[in-house]
C-alpha cells in the first residue's frame, strides 16, 4: 500500500562531498565553496537554507562540464546563481543542443514567476547526465536532473520537460505533497503548467482543448483514482491518473472559476503553504474557499473534486455543469 507517513520537511540541509580531484560534486542549494585537501581530493560544500522535502535532495558526483552563471528574476529583481552540469562525454553537437535548452531556463523561470509568484529558492540549475537505462527527469530542488537528455537519437533537453521540472519548484518542491497518495498535486500542476506555457508561448493546444480531448478519448482509463491510486506504489507515476487526470482537474477548476480567481488561488497556495505539506483534502478546501461559489454551486464543486480525484469511473461533472 502507499505509505501514509507525512513527508519530512527539515528547516535546512547541507552537503559536504569529498571526491577525487577533477570530479564535480553537486548538492541542493547554493555553493559555499570548495576545498582542495592537498591529497588528490576536493571537498565540495552546498547549503540549502530554505525548508526542503528530503525526497527532493541528491548528491550527484561525476565527470561534468560545470558552469556557474547568474540570472535576474524579473518579478523581484533578484540575482540568482545558475549552476549547470553537462556530462563531459557529450559530443560538441550534443553539448550545444543541451546548452540551447538550458539557455531558455531563466526565461521559463521568469514566465512561471509571473504566474505563481516569487521563485521559492535561491538558485537554479540543471544536471544533464548520461545515465544508462534512465530515461526520465527529476525535479531535484533547484537543479533538475535530465538523464533523458541522452536517450534519443538527437540528444537534448526537451523544452516542455524543462518547463515541467521548473514548474515543480513551486508545485511539488515549495508546496509539497503530504503523503505519496497526493502525488497528483505535484504532477497535475506541473503538467498543467506545461500545457499553459506551450499554448501561450509555443503555439500549442489550448488547455481547454486538451481537457476536452482527453475527456472524450475512448482510450482514457478512469479506473484508477488520482488521490488513491489503488493503494499501489506502482501507480504513482501512471501517466493518465497522475499526470493527465491531475492536470485536467486543475484545468477544469480554472474553467469553472475563471482566470482571475484561478491564478489568485495558485498564488495563495504558494504563500500559505510555502515550504510545507499540502494534502488533497486541504487542497479541496482551499479551492472551494477561493472559488467565489456559494450554495448549490459550491456543493457541486465539492462533488466535482470528489469525482475527479477519488472516483473510479468517468466523471460526470465537468466545467459546463456550472
PDB file of C-alpha atoms in Angstrom:
ATOM      1  CA  UNK A   1       0.000   0.000   0.000  1.00  0.00           C
ATOM      2  CA  UNK A   2       1.013   3.624  -0.419  1.00  0.00           C
ATOM      3  CA  UNK A   3       2.754   4.811   2.755  1.00  0.00           C
ATOM      4  CA  UNK A   4       0.743   7.330   4.760  1.00  0.00           C
ATOM      5  CA  UNK A   5       3.610   8.860   6.706  1.00  0.00           C
ATOM      6  CA  UNK A   6       3.877  12.615   6.219  1.00  0.00           C
ATOM      7  CA  UNK A   7       6.976  13.584   4.278  1.00  0.00           C
ATOM      8  CA  UNK A   8       9.787  15.231   6.220  1.00  0.00           C
ATOM      9  CA  UNK A   9      10.468  18.922   5.564  1.00  0.00           C
ATOM     10  CA  UNK A  10      13.594  19.888   7.567  1.00  0.00           C
ATOM     11  CA  UNK A  11      14.473  23.548   8.069  1.00  0.00           C
ATOM     12  CA  UNK A  12      17.709  23.411   6.100  1.00  0.00           C
ATOM     13  CA  UNK A  13      20.102  20.893   4.648  1.00  0.00           C
ATOM     14  CA  UNK A  14      23.851  20.901   3.941  1.00  0.00           C
ATOM     15  CA  UNK A  15      26.075  18.747   1.759  1.00  0.00           C
ATOM     16  CA  UNK A  16      29.785  18.053   2.261  1.00  0.00           C
ATOM     17  CA  UNK A  17      31.066  15.807  -0.531  1.00  0.00           C
ATOM     18  CA  UNK A  18      34.701  14.775  -0.907  1.00  0.00           C
ATOM     19  CA  UNK A  19      35.667  13.461  -4.345  1.00  0.00           C
ATOM     20  CA  UNK A  20      38.818  12.792  -6.388  1.00  0.00           C
ATOM     21  CA  UNK A  21      40.242  15.942  -7.951  1.00  0.00           C
ATOM     22  CA  UNK A  22      38.641  16.581 -11.337  1.00  0.00           C
ATOM     23  CA  UNK A  23      35.232  15.232 -10.354  1.00  0.00           C
ATOM     24  CA  UNK A  24      32.213  17.511  -9.929  1.00  0.00           C
ATOM     25  CA  UNK A  25      30.069  17.109  -6.786  1.00  0.00           C
ATOM     26  CA  UNK A  26      26.659  18.773  -6.647  1.00  0.00           C
ATOM     27  CA  UNK A  27      24.201  19.124  -3.794  1.00  0.00           C
ATOM     28  CA  UNK A  28      20.992  21.057  -3.258  1.00  0.00           C
ATOM     29  CA  UNK A  29      21.134  24.782  -2.600  1.00  0.00           C
ATOM     30  CA  UNK A  30      23.957  27.218  -3.172  1.00  0.00           C
ATOM     31  CA  UNK A  31      27.684  26.600  -3.293  1.00  0.00           C
ATOM     32  CA  UNK A  32      29.559  27.584  -0.149  1.00  0.00           C
ATOM     33  CA  UNK A  33      32.975  26.837  -1.573  1.00  0.00           C
ATOM     34  CA  UNK A  34      35.320  24.028  -2.492  1.00  0.00           C
ATOM     35  CA  UNK A  35      38.434  22.997  -0.555  1.00  0.00           C
ATOM     36  CA  UNK A  36      41.463  21.312  -2.107  1.00  0.00           C
ATOM     37  CA  UNK A  37      42.548  18.838   0.552  1.00  0.00           C
ATOM     38  CA  UNK A  38      46.079  18.502  -0.823  1.00  0.00           C
ATOM     39  CA  UNK A  39      45.797  14.728  -1.109  1.00  0.00           C
ATOM     40  CA  UNK A  40      44.256  14.435  -4.547  1.00  0.00           C
ATOM     41  CA  UNK A  41      40.732  15.104  -3.277  1.00  0.00           C
ATOM     42  CA  UNK A  42      38.472  18.135  -3.231  1.00  0.00           C
ATOM     43  CA  UNK A  43      35.602  18.774  -0.816  1.00  0.00           C
ATOM     44  CA  UNK A  44      32.533  20.466  -2.291  1.00  0.00           C
ATOM     45  CA  UNK A  45      30.048  22.159   0.048  1.00  0.00           C
ATOM     46  CA  UNK A  46      26.454  23.147  -0.643  1.00  0.00           C
ATOM     47  CA  UNK A  47      23.781  24.578   1.633  1.00  0.00           C
ATOM     48  CA  UNK A  48      20.022  24.988   1.177  1.00  0.00           C
ATOM     49  CA  UNK A  49      18.674  27.428   3.761  1.00  0.00           C
ATOM     50  CA  UNK A  50      15.049  27.016   2.747  1.00  0.00           C
ATOM     51  CA  UNK A  51      12.998  24.104   4.104  1.00  0.00           C
ATOM     52  CA  UNK A  52      13.429  21.103   1.849  1.00  0.00           C
ATOM     53  CA  UNK A  53      11.474  17.878   1.429  1.00  0.00           C
ATOM     54  CA  UNK A  54      14.124  15.195   1.763  1.00  0.00           C
ATOM     55  CA  UNK A  55      12.985  13.279  -1.319  1.00  0.00           C
ATOM     56  CA  UNK A  56      13.982  16.299  -3.432  1.00  0.00           C
ATOM     57  CA  UNK A  57      17.647  16.116  -2.474  1.00  0.00           C
ATOM     58  CA  UNK A  58      20.545  14.339  -4.112  1.00  0.00           C
ATOM     59  CA  UNK A  59      24.321  14.248  -4.056  1.00  0.00           C
ATOM     60  CA  UNK A  60      25.478  13.969  -7.666  1.00  0.00           C
ATOM     61  CA  UNK A  61      29.084  13.114  -8.458  1.00  0.00           C
ATOM     62  CA  UNK A  62      30.566  12.615 -11.906  1.00  0.00           C
ATOM     63  CA  UNK A  63      32.535  13.879 -14.859  1.00  0.00           C
ATOM     64  CA  UNK A  64      30.798  17.073 -15.920  1.00  0.00           C
ATOM     65  CA  UNK A  65      31.425  20.293 -17.741  1.00  0.00           C
ATOM     66  CA  UNK A  66      30.411  22.500 -14.815  1.00  0.00           C
ATOM     67  CA  UNK A  67      29.314  26.073 -15.434  1.00  0.00           C
ATOM     68  CA  UNK A  68      28.310  28.813 -12.996  1.00  0.00           C
ATOM     69  CA  UNK A  69      26.390  31.835 -14.181  1.00  0.00           C
ATOM     70  CA  UNK A  70      23.544  34.042 -12.987  1.00  0.00           C
ATOM     71  CA  UNK A  71      20.151  35.338 -13.994  1.00  0.00           C
ATOM     72  CA  UNK A  72      17.773  38.078 -12.926  1.00  0.00           C
ATOM     73  CA  UNK A  73      14.288  37.199 -11.716  1.00  0.00           C
ATOM     74  CA  UNK A  74      12.294  39.942 -13.391  1.00  0.00           C
ATOM     75  CA  UNK A  75       9.384  39.902 -10.926  1.00  0.00           C
ATOM     76  CA  UNK A  76      11.677  40.642  -7.960  1.00  0.00           C
ATOM     77  CA  UNK A  77      14.930  41.977  -9.396  1.00  0.00           C
ATOM     78  CA  UNK A  78      16.869  39.264  -7.553  1.00  0.00           C
ATOM     79  CA  UNK A  79      20.061  37.848  -8.994  1.00  0.00           C
ATOM     80  CA  UNK A  80      20.040  34.045  -8.833  1.00  0.00           C
ATOM     81  CA  UNK A  81      23.097  31.841  -9.320  1.00  0.00           C
ATOM     82  CA  UNK A  82      22.743  29.327 -12.160  1.00  0.00           C
ATOM     83  CA  UNK A  83      24.602  26.017 -11.729  1.00  0.00           C
ATOM     84  CA  UNK A  84      24.652  23.774 -14.809  1.00  0.00           C
ATOM     85  CA  UNK A  85      26.495  20.484 -15.232  1.00  0.00           C
ATOM     86  CA  UNK A  86      26.576  18.592 -18.551  1.00  0.00           C
ATOM     87  CA  UNK A  87      28.089  15.139 -18.881  1.00  0.00           C
ATOM     88  CA  UNK A  88      31.629  15.554 -20.159  1.00  0.00           C
ATOM     89  CA  UNK A  89      31.146  12.700 -22.644  1.00  0.00           C
ATOM     90  CA  UNK A  90      28.701  14.824 -24.639  1.00  0.00           C
ATOM     91  CA  UNK A  91      29.860  15.446 -28.180  1.00  0.00           C
ATOM     92  CA  UNK A  92      30.180  19.111 -29.217  1.00  0.00           C
ATOM     93  CA  UNK A  93      26.853  18.840 -31.056  1.00  0.00           C
ATOM     94  CA  UNK A  94      25.160  17.219 -28.063  1.00  0.00           C
ATOM     95  CA  UNK A  95      26.582  19.774 -25.661  1.00  0.00           C
ATOM     96  CA  UNK A  96      25.436  22.616 -27.910  1.00  0.00           C
ATOM     97  CA  UNK A  97      21.893  21.220 -28.175  1.00  0.00           C
ATOM     98  CA  UNK A  98      21.655  20.769 -24.412  1.00  0.00           C
ATOM     99  CA  UNK A  99      23.029  24.247 -23.788  1.00  0.00           C
ATOM    100  CA  UNK A 100      20.452  25.736 -26.164  1.00  0.00           C
ATOM    101  CA  UNK A 101      17.728  24.345 -23.916  1.00  0.00           C
ATOM    102  CA  UNK A 102      19.485  25.380 -20.699  1.00  0.00           C
ATOM    103  CA  UNK A 103      19.770  28.928 -22.039  1.00  0.00           C
ATOM    104  CA  UNK A 104      15.961  29.106 -22.061  1.00  0.00           C
ATOM    105  CA  UNK A 105      15.554  28.021 -18.426  1.00  0.00           C
ATOM    106  CA  UNK A 106      15.851  31.569 -16.982  1.00  0.00           C
ATOM    107  CA  UNK A 107      13.085  32.754 -19.310  1.00  0.00           C
ATOM    108  CA  UNK A 108      10.911  29.811 -18.327  1.00  0.00           C
ATOM    109  CA  UNK A 109      11.518  30.534 -14.639  1.00  0.00           C
ATOM    110  CA  UNK A 110      10.510  34.163 -15.181  1.00  0.00           C
ATOM    111  CA  UNK A 111       7.402  33.110 -17.072  1.00  0.00           C
ATOM    112  CA  UNK A 112       6.293  30.887 -14.177  1.00  0.00           C
ATOM    113  CA  UNK A 113       7.232  33.515 -11.617  1.00  0.00           C
ATOM    114  CA  UNK A 114       4.815  35.821 -13.382  1.00  0.00           C
ATOM    115  CA  UNK A 115       2.041  33.250 -12.941  1.00  0.00           C
ATOM    116  CA  UNK A 116       2.728  31.831  -9.490  1.00  0.00           C
ATOM    117  CA  UNK A 117       4.737  34.481  -7.669  1.00  0.00           C
ATOM    118  CA  UNK A 118       8.319  34.768  -6.490  1.00  0.00           C
ATOM    119  CA  UNK A 119      10.592  31.831  -7.306  1.00  0.00           C
ATOM    120  CA  UNK A 120      10.772  29.968  -3.984  1.00  0.00           C
ATOM    121  CA  UNK A 121      14.508  29.173  -3.905  1.00  0.00           C
ATOM    122  CA  UNK A 122      17.849  30.946  -4.081  1.00  0.00           C
ATOM    123  CA  UNK A 123      19.355  29.423  -7.223  1.00  0.00           C
ATOM    124  CA  UNK A 124      18.502  27.422 -10.319  1.00  0.00           C
ATOM    125  CA  UNK A 125      20.411  24.984 -12.473  1.00  0.00           C
ATOM    126  CA  UNK A 126      20.404  21.588 -14.111  1.00  0.00           C
ATOM    127  CA  UNK A 127      22.284  18.320 -14.403  1.00  0.00           C
ATOM    128  CA  UNK A 128      22.335  16.554 -17.779  1.00  0.00           C
ATOM    129  CA  UNK A 129      23.908  13.159 -17.170  1.00  0.00           C
ATOM    130  CA  UNK A 130      24.443  10.149 -19.388  1.00  0.00           C
ATOM    131  CA  UNK A 131      22.816   7.547 -17.127  1.00  0.00           C
ATOM    132  CA  UNK A 132      22.289   4.228 -18.887  1.00  0.00           C
ATOM    133  CA  UNK A 133      18.735   2.937 -18.631  1.00  0.00           C
ATOM    134  CA  UNK A 134      17.403   6.128 -17.003  1.00  0.00           C
ATOM    135  CA  UNK A 135      15.116   7.961 -19.366  1.00  0.00           C
ATOM    136  CA  UNK A 136      13.293  10.332 -17.066  1.00  0.00           C
ATOM    137  CA  UNK A 137      13.821  13.758 -15.495  1.00  0.00           C
ATOM    138  CA  UNK A 138      13.698  14.537 -11.775  1.00  0.00           C
ATOM    139  CA  UNK A 139      12.659  17.805 -10.123  1.00  0.00           C
ATOM    140  CA  UNK A 140      15.655  17.872  -7.741  1.00  0.00           C
ATOM    141  CA  UNK A 141      15.287  21.087  -5.758  1.00  0.00           C
ATOM    142  CA  UNK A 142      16.926  23.936  -7.635  1.00  0.00           C
ATOM    143  CA  UNK A 143      18.807  21.610 -10.004  1.00  0.00           C
ATOM    144  CA  UNK A 144      16.508  19.355 -12.062  1.00  0.00           C
ATOM    145  CA  UNK A 145      18.247  16.259 -13.430  1.00  0.00           C
ATOM    146  CA  UNK A 146      17.798  15.307 -17.071  1.00  0.00           C
ATOM    147  CA  UNK A 147      19.043  11.792 -17.735  1.00  0.00           C
ATOM    148  CA  UNK A 148      16.693  11.704 -20.719  1.00  0.00           C
ATOM    149  CA  UNK A 149      18.893  14.276 -22.459  1.00  0.00           C
ATOM    150  CA  UNK A 150      20.996  11.382 -23.760  1.00  0.00           C
ATOM    151  CA  UNK A 151      18.356   8.775 -24.574  1.00  0.00           C
ATOM    152  CA  UNK A 152      17.234   9.937 -28.015  1.00  0.00           C
ATOM    153  CA  UNK A 153      18.958   9.856 -31.359  1.00  0.00           C
ATOM    154  CA  UNK A 154      19.261  13.649 -31.190  1.00  0.00           C
ATOM    155  CA  UNK A 155      20.167  14.314 -27.543  1.00  0.00           C
ATOM    156  CA  UNK A 156      18.873  17.480 -25.935  1.00  0.00           C
ATOM    157  CA  UNK A 157      16.629  18.612 -23.096  1.00  0.00           C
ATOM    158  CA  UNK A 158      13.040  18.818 -24.284  1.00  0.00           C
ATOM    159  CA  UNK A 159      11.791  22.339 -23.535  1.00  0.00           C
ATOM    160  CA  UNK A 160       8.406  21.112 -22.303  1.00  0.00           C
ATOM    161  CA  UNK A 161      10.152  18.708 -19.937  1.00  0.00           C
ATOM    162  CA  UNK A 162      12.376  21.532 -18.708  1.00  0.00           C
ATOM    163  CA  UNK A 163       9.335  23.748 -18.098  1.00  0.00           C
ATOM    164  CA  UNK A 164       7.653  20.867 -16.243  1.00  0.00           C
ATOM    165  CA  UNK A 165      10.632  20.409 -13.908  1.00  0.00           C
ATOM    166  CA  UNK A 166      10.968  24.135 -13.253  1.00  0.00           C
ATOM    167  CA  UNK A 167       7.221  24.335 -12.503  1.00  0.00           C
ATOM    168  CA  UNK A 168       7.790  21.682  -9.858  1.00  0.00           C
ATOM    169  CA  UNK A 169       9.915  24.164  -7.924  1.00  0.00           C
ATOM    170  CA  UNK A 170       6.608  25.827  -6.986  1.00  0.00           C
ATOM    171  CA  UNK A 171       4.254  22.855  -7.121  1.00  0.00           C
ATOM    172  CA  UNK A 172       5.899  19.842  -5.558  1.00  0.00           C
ATOM    173  CA  UNK A 173       9.043  21.395  -4.110  1.00  0.00           C
ATOM    174  CA  UNK A 174       7.987  24.521  -2.218  1.00  0.00           C
ATOM    175  CA  UNK A 175       4.414  23.294  -1.730  1.00  0.00           C
ATOM    176  CA  UNK A 176       4.830  19.552  -1.488  1.00  0.00           C
ATOM    177  CA  UNK A 177       2.532  16.596  -1.127  1.00  0.00           C
ATOM    178  CA  UNK A 178       1.649  15.375   2.366  1.00  0.00           C
ATOM    179  CA  UNK A 179       1.724  11.679   1.510  1.00  0.00           C
ATOM    180  CA  UNK A 180       2.536   9.822  -1.704  1.00  0.00           C
ATOM    181  CA  UNK A 181      -1.175   9.454  -2.400  1.00  0.00           C
ATOM    182  CA  UNK A 182      -1.175  13.221  -3.071  1.00  0.00           C
ATOM    183  CA  UNK A 183       1.333  12.938  -5.944  1.00  0.00           C
ATOM    184  CA  UNK A 184      -1.350  14.039  -8.421  1.00  0.00           C
ATOM    185  CA  UNK A 185      -0.964  17.555  -6.930  1.00  0.00           C
ATOM    186  CA  UNK A 186       2.720  17.752  -7.845  1.00  0.00           C
ATOM    187  CA  UNK A 187       2.384  16.205 -11.290  1.00  0.00           C
ATOM    188  CA  UNK A 188      -1.025  17.604 -12.171  1.00  0.00           C
ATOM    189  CA  UNK A 189       0.051  21.209 -11.632  1.00  0.00           C
ATOM    190  CA  UNK A 190       3.419  20.725 -13.357  1.00  0.00           C
ATOM    191  CA  UNK A 191       1.720  19.059 -16.319  1.00  0.00           C
ATOM    192  CA  UNK A 192      -0.915  21.796 -16.493  1.00  0.00           C
ATOM    193  CA  UNK A 193       1.860  24.403 -16.371  1.00  0.00           C
ATOM    194  CA  UNK A 194       3.395  22.773 -19.441  1.00  0.00           C
ATOM    195  CA  UNK A 195       0.033  22.816 -21.217  1.00  0.00           C
ATOM    196  CA  UNK A 196      -0.454  26.517 -20.476  1.00  0.00           C
ATOM    197  CA  UNK A 197       3.131  27.565 -21.328  1.00  0.00           C
ATOM    198  CA  UNK A 198       3.043  25.579 -24.581  1.00  0.00           C
ATOM    199  CA  UNK A 199      -0.239  27.223 -25.566  1.00  0.00           C
ATOM    200  CA  UNK A 200       0.847  30.743 -24.685  1.00  0.00           C
ATOM    201  CA  UNK A 201       4.415  30.685 -25.995  1.00  0.00           C
ATOM    202  CA  UNK A 202       4.864  27.762 -28.386  1.00  0.00           C
ATOM    203  CA  UNK A 203       1.648  27.724 -30.388  1.00  0.00           C
ATOM    204  CA  UNK A 204       0.494  24.579 -28.600  1.00  0.00           C
ATOM    205  CA  UNK A 205      -3.032  23.355 -27.997  1.00  0.00           C
ATOM    206  CA  UNK A 206      -5.343  25.314 -25.700  1.00  0.00           C
ATOM    207  CA  UNK A 207      -5.506  23.576 -22.272  1.00  0.00           C
ATOM    208  CA  UNK A 208      -9.306  23.567 -22.569  1.00  0.00           C
ATOM    209  CA  UNK A 209      -8.986  21.629 -25.823  1.00  0.00           C
ATOM    210  CA  UNK A 210      -6.589  19.189 -24.150  1.00  0.00           C
ATOM    211  CA  UNK A 211      -9.183  18.687 -21.411  1.00  0.00           C
ATOM    212  CA  UNK A 212     -11.934  18.046 -23.949  1.00  0.00           C
ATOM    213  CA  UNK A 213      -9.796  15.672 -26.000  1.00  0.00           C
ATOM    214  CA  UNK A 214      -8.744  13.529 -23.052  1.00  0.00           C
ATOM    215  CA  UNK A 215     -12.288  13.528 -21.668  1.00  0.00           C
ATOM    216  CA  UNK A 216     -13.701  12.306 -24.981  1.00  0.00           C
ATOM    217  CA  UNK A 217     -10.965   9.784 -25.737  1.00  0.00           C
ATOM    218  CA  UNK A 218     -12.110   6.144 -25.570  1.00  0.00           C
ATOM    219  CA  UNK A 219      -8.586   5.164 -24.503  1.00  0.00           C
ATOM    220  CA  UNK A 220      -8.716   7.166 -21.273  1.00  0.00           C
ATOM    221  CA  UNK A 221      -8.744   4.787 -18.301  1.00  0.00           C
ATOM    222  CA  UNK A 222     -10.770   6.226 -15.419  1.00  0.00           C
ATOM    223  CA  UNK A 223     -10.471   3.190 -13.148  1.00  0.00           C
ATOM    224  CA  UNK A 224      -7.576   4.499 -11.037  1.00  0.00           C
ATOM    225  CA  UNK A 225      -8.447   7.449  -8.788  1.00  0.00           C
ATOM    226  CA  UNK A 226      -5.631  10.047  -8.712  1.00  0.00           C
ATOM    227  CA  UNK A 227      -5.781  10.594  -4.936  1.00  0.00           C
ATOM    228  CA  UNK A 228      -5.948   6.871  -4.148  1.00  0.00           C
ATOM    229  CA  UNK A 229      -4.027   5.092  -6.936  1.00  0.00           C
ATOM    230  CA  UNK A 230      -5.492   1.793  -5.734  1.00  0.00           C
ATOM    231  CA  UNK A 231      -3.054   1.980  -2.825  1.00  0.00           C
ATOM    232  CA  UNK A 232      -0.442   0.645  -5.237  1.00  0.00           C
ATOM    233  CA  UNK A 233       3.056   2.240  -5.360  1.00  0.00           C
ATOM    234  CA  UNK A 234       3.475   1.052  -8.972  1.00  0.00           C
ATOM    235  CA  UNK A 235       0.702   3.522  -9.934  1.00  0.00           C
ATOM    236  CA  UNK A 236       2.470   6.600  -8.526  1.00  0.00           C
ATOM    237  CA  UNK A 237       3.684   7.746 -11.937  1.00  0.00           C
ATOM    238  CA  UNK A 238       0.957   6.201 -14.062  1.00  0.00           C
ATOM    239  CA  UNK A 239       0.509   8.772 -16.811  1.00  0.00           C
ATOM    240  CA  UNK A 240      -3.254   9.092 -17.054  1.00  0.00           C
ATOM    241  CA  UNK A 241      -4.398   9.240 -13.403  1.00  0.00           C
ATOM    242  CA  UNK A 242      -1.423  11.172 -12.048  1.00  0.00           C
ATOM    243  CA  UNK A 243      -0.344  13.462 -14.885  1.00  0.00           C
ATOM    244  CA  UNK A 244      -3.267  13.780 -17.312  1.00  0.00           C
ATOM    245  CA  UNK A 245      -6.244  13.496 -14.990  1.00  0.00           C
ATOM    246  CA  UNK A 246      -4.389  15.588 -12.409  1.00  0.00           C
ATOM    247  CA  UNK A 247      -3.882  18.351 -14.985  1.00  0.00           C
ATOM    248  CA  UNK A 248      -7.486  18.002 -16.157  1.00  0.00           C
ATOM    249  CA  UNK A 249      -8.677  18.539 -12.582  1.00  0.00           C
ATOM    250  CA  UNK A 250      -6.661  21.751 -12.436  1.00  0.00           C
ATOM    251  CA  UNK A 251      -7.847  22.922 -15.869  1.00  0.00           C
ATOM    252  CA  UNK A 252     -11.466  22.134 -15.051  1.00  0.00           C
ATOM    253  CA  UNK A 253     -11.231  24.258 -11.914  1.00  0.00           C
ATOM    254  CA  UNK A 254      -9.740  27.074 -13.997  1.00  0.00           C
ATOM    255  CA  UNK A 255     -12.695  26.947 -16.388  1.00  0.00           C
ATOM    256  CA  UNK A 256     -15.176  26.868 -13.509  1.00  0.00           C
ATOM    257  CA  UNK A 257     -13.825  29.896 -11.619  1.00  0.00           C
ATOM    258  CA  UNK A 258     -12.122  31.925 -14.386  1.00  0.00           C
ATOM    259  CA  UNK A 259      -8.533  33.043 -14.792  1.00  0.00           C
ATOM    260  CA  UNK A 260      -8.539  35.829 -12.210  1.00  0.00           C
ATOM    261  CA  UNK A 261      -9.648  33.574  -9.351  1.00  0.00           C
ATOM    262  CA  UNK A 262      -7.618  30.645 -10.661  1.00  0.00           C
ATOM    263  CA  UNK A 263      -4.247  32.393 -10.659  1.00  0.00           C
ATOM    264  CA  UNK A 264      -5.054  34.132  -7.371  1.00  0.00           C
ATOM    265  CA  UNK A 265      -5.682  30.646  -5.948  1.00  0.00           C
ATOM    266  CA  UNK A 266      -2.380  29.339  -7.322  1.00  0.00           C
ATOM    267  CA  UNK A 267      -0.526  32.227  -5.679  1.00  0.00           C
ATOM    268  CA  UNK A 268      -2.467  31.751  -2.445  1.00  0.00           C
ATOM    269  CA  UNK A 269      -1.263  28.172  -2.225  1.00  0.00           C
ATOM    270  CA  UNK A 270       2.310  29.365  -2.716  1.00  0.00           C
ATOM    271  CA  UNK A 271       2.019  31.923   0.065  1.00  0.00           C
ATOM    272  CA  UNK A 272       0.062  29.863   2.570  1.00  0.00           C
ATOM    273  CA  UNK A 273       1.797  26.509   2.112  1.00  0.00           C
ATOM    274  CA  UNK A 274       5.304  27.603   1.132  1.00  0.00           C
ATOM    275  CA  UNK A 275       7.932  25.104   2.346  1.00  0.00           C
ATOM    276  CA  UNK A 276       5.200  22.922   3.771  1.00  0.00           C
ATOM    277  CA  UNK A 277       2.964  19.950   3.022  1.00  0.00           C
ATOM    278  CA  UNK A 278      -0.474  20.092   1.413  1.00  0.00           C
ATOM    279  CA  UNK A 279      -2.948  17.213   1.475  1.00  0.00           C
ATOM    280  CA  UNK A 280      -5.610  16.582  -1.140  1.00  0.00           C
ATOM    281  CA  UNK A 281      -8.322  17.429   1.355  1.00  0.00           C
ATOM    282  CA  UNK A 282      -6.606  20.718   2.219  1.00  0.00           C
ATOM    283  CA  UNK A 283      -6.325  21.480  -1.489  1.00  0.00           C
ATOM    284  CA  UNK A 284     -10.053  20.889  -1.990  1.00  0.00           C
ATOM    285  CA  UNK A 285     -10.953  23.055   0.998  1.00  0.00           C
ATOM    286  CA  UNK A 286      -8.748  25.913  -0.241  1.00  0.00           C
ATOM    287  CA  UNK A 287     -10.090  25.615  -3.784  1.00  0.00           C
ATOM    288  CA  UNK A 288     -13.668  25.808  -2.530  1.00  0.00           C
ATOM    289  CA  UNK A 289     -12.937  28.872  -0.388  1.00  0.00           C
ATOM    290  CA  UNK A 290     -11.189  30.602  -3.302  1.00  0.00           C
ATOM    291  CA  UNK A 291     -13.889  29.777  -5.849  1.00  0.00           C
ATOM    292  CA  UNK A 292     -16.359  32.525  -5.016  1.00  0.00           C
ATOM    293  CA  UNK A 293     -19.165  29.963  -5.387  1.00  0.00           C
ATOM    294  CA  UNK A 294     -21.989  29.606  -2.920  1.00  0.00           C
ATOM    295  CA  UNK A 295     -24.881  27.317  -2.144  1.00  0.00           C
ATOM    296  CA  UNK A 296     -25.666  24.609  -4.680  1.00  0.00           C
ATOM    297  CA  UNK A 297     -22.751  25.519  -6.945  1.00  0.00           C
ATOM    298  CA  UNK A 298     -20.288  25.263  -4.063  1.00  0.00           C
ATOM    299  CA  UNK A 299     -21.698  21.851  -3.204  1.00  0.00           C
ATOM    300  CA  UNK A 300     -21.376  20.896  -6.865  1.00  0.00           C
ATOM    301  CA  UNK A 301     -17.715  21.974  -6.819  1.00  0.00           C
ATOM    302  CA  UNK A 302     -17.107  19.631  -3.908  1.00  0.00           C
ATOM    303  CA  UNK A 303     -18.696  16.813  -5.895  1.00  0.00           C
ATOM    304  CA  UNK A 304     -16.520  17.788  -8.863  1.00  0.00           C
ATOM    305  CA  UNK A 305     -13.361  17.217  -6.833  1.00  0.00           C
ATOM    306  CA  UNK A 306     -14.693  14.004  -5.319  1.00  0.00           C
ATOM    307  CA  UNK A 307     -15.370  12.606  -8.794  1.00  0.00           C
ATOM    308  CA  UNK A 308     -12.153  13.807 -10.379  1.00  0.00           C
ATOM    309  CA  UNK A 309      -9.773  12.894  -7.577  1.00  0.00           C
ATOM    310  CA  UNK A 310     -11.454   9.959  -5.828  1.00  0.00           C
ATOM    311  CA  UNK A 311     -13.761   8.442  -8.440  1.00  0.00           C
ATOM    312  CA  UNK A 312     -13.029   5.217 -10.317  1.00  0.00           C
ATOM    313  CA  UNK A 313     -15.413   5.901 -13.197  1.00  0.00           C
ATOM    314  CA  UNK A 314     -15.542   8.669 -15.787  1.00  0.00           C
ATOM    315  CA  UNK A 315     -16.597  11.914 -14.036  1.00  0.00           C
ATOM    316  CA  UNK A 316     -19.980  13.278 -14.995  1.00  0.00           C
ATOM    317  CA  UNK A 317     -19.366  16.741 -13.531  1.00  0.00           C
ATOM    318  CA  UNK A 318     -17.441  18.955 -15.957  1.00  0.00           C
ATOM    319  CA  UNK A 319     -16.979  22.747 -16.231  1.00  0.00           C
ATOM    320  CA  UNK A 320     -20.126  23.018 -18.348  1.00  0.00           C
ATOM    321  CA  UNK A 321     -22.067  21.631 -15.367  1.00  0.00           C
ATOM    322  CA  UNK A 322     -21.665  25.034 -13.699  1.00  0.00           C
TER     323      UNK A 322
END
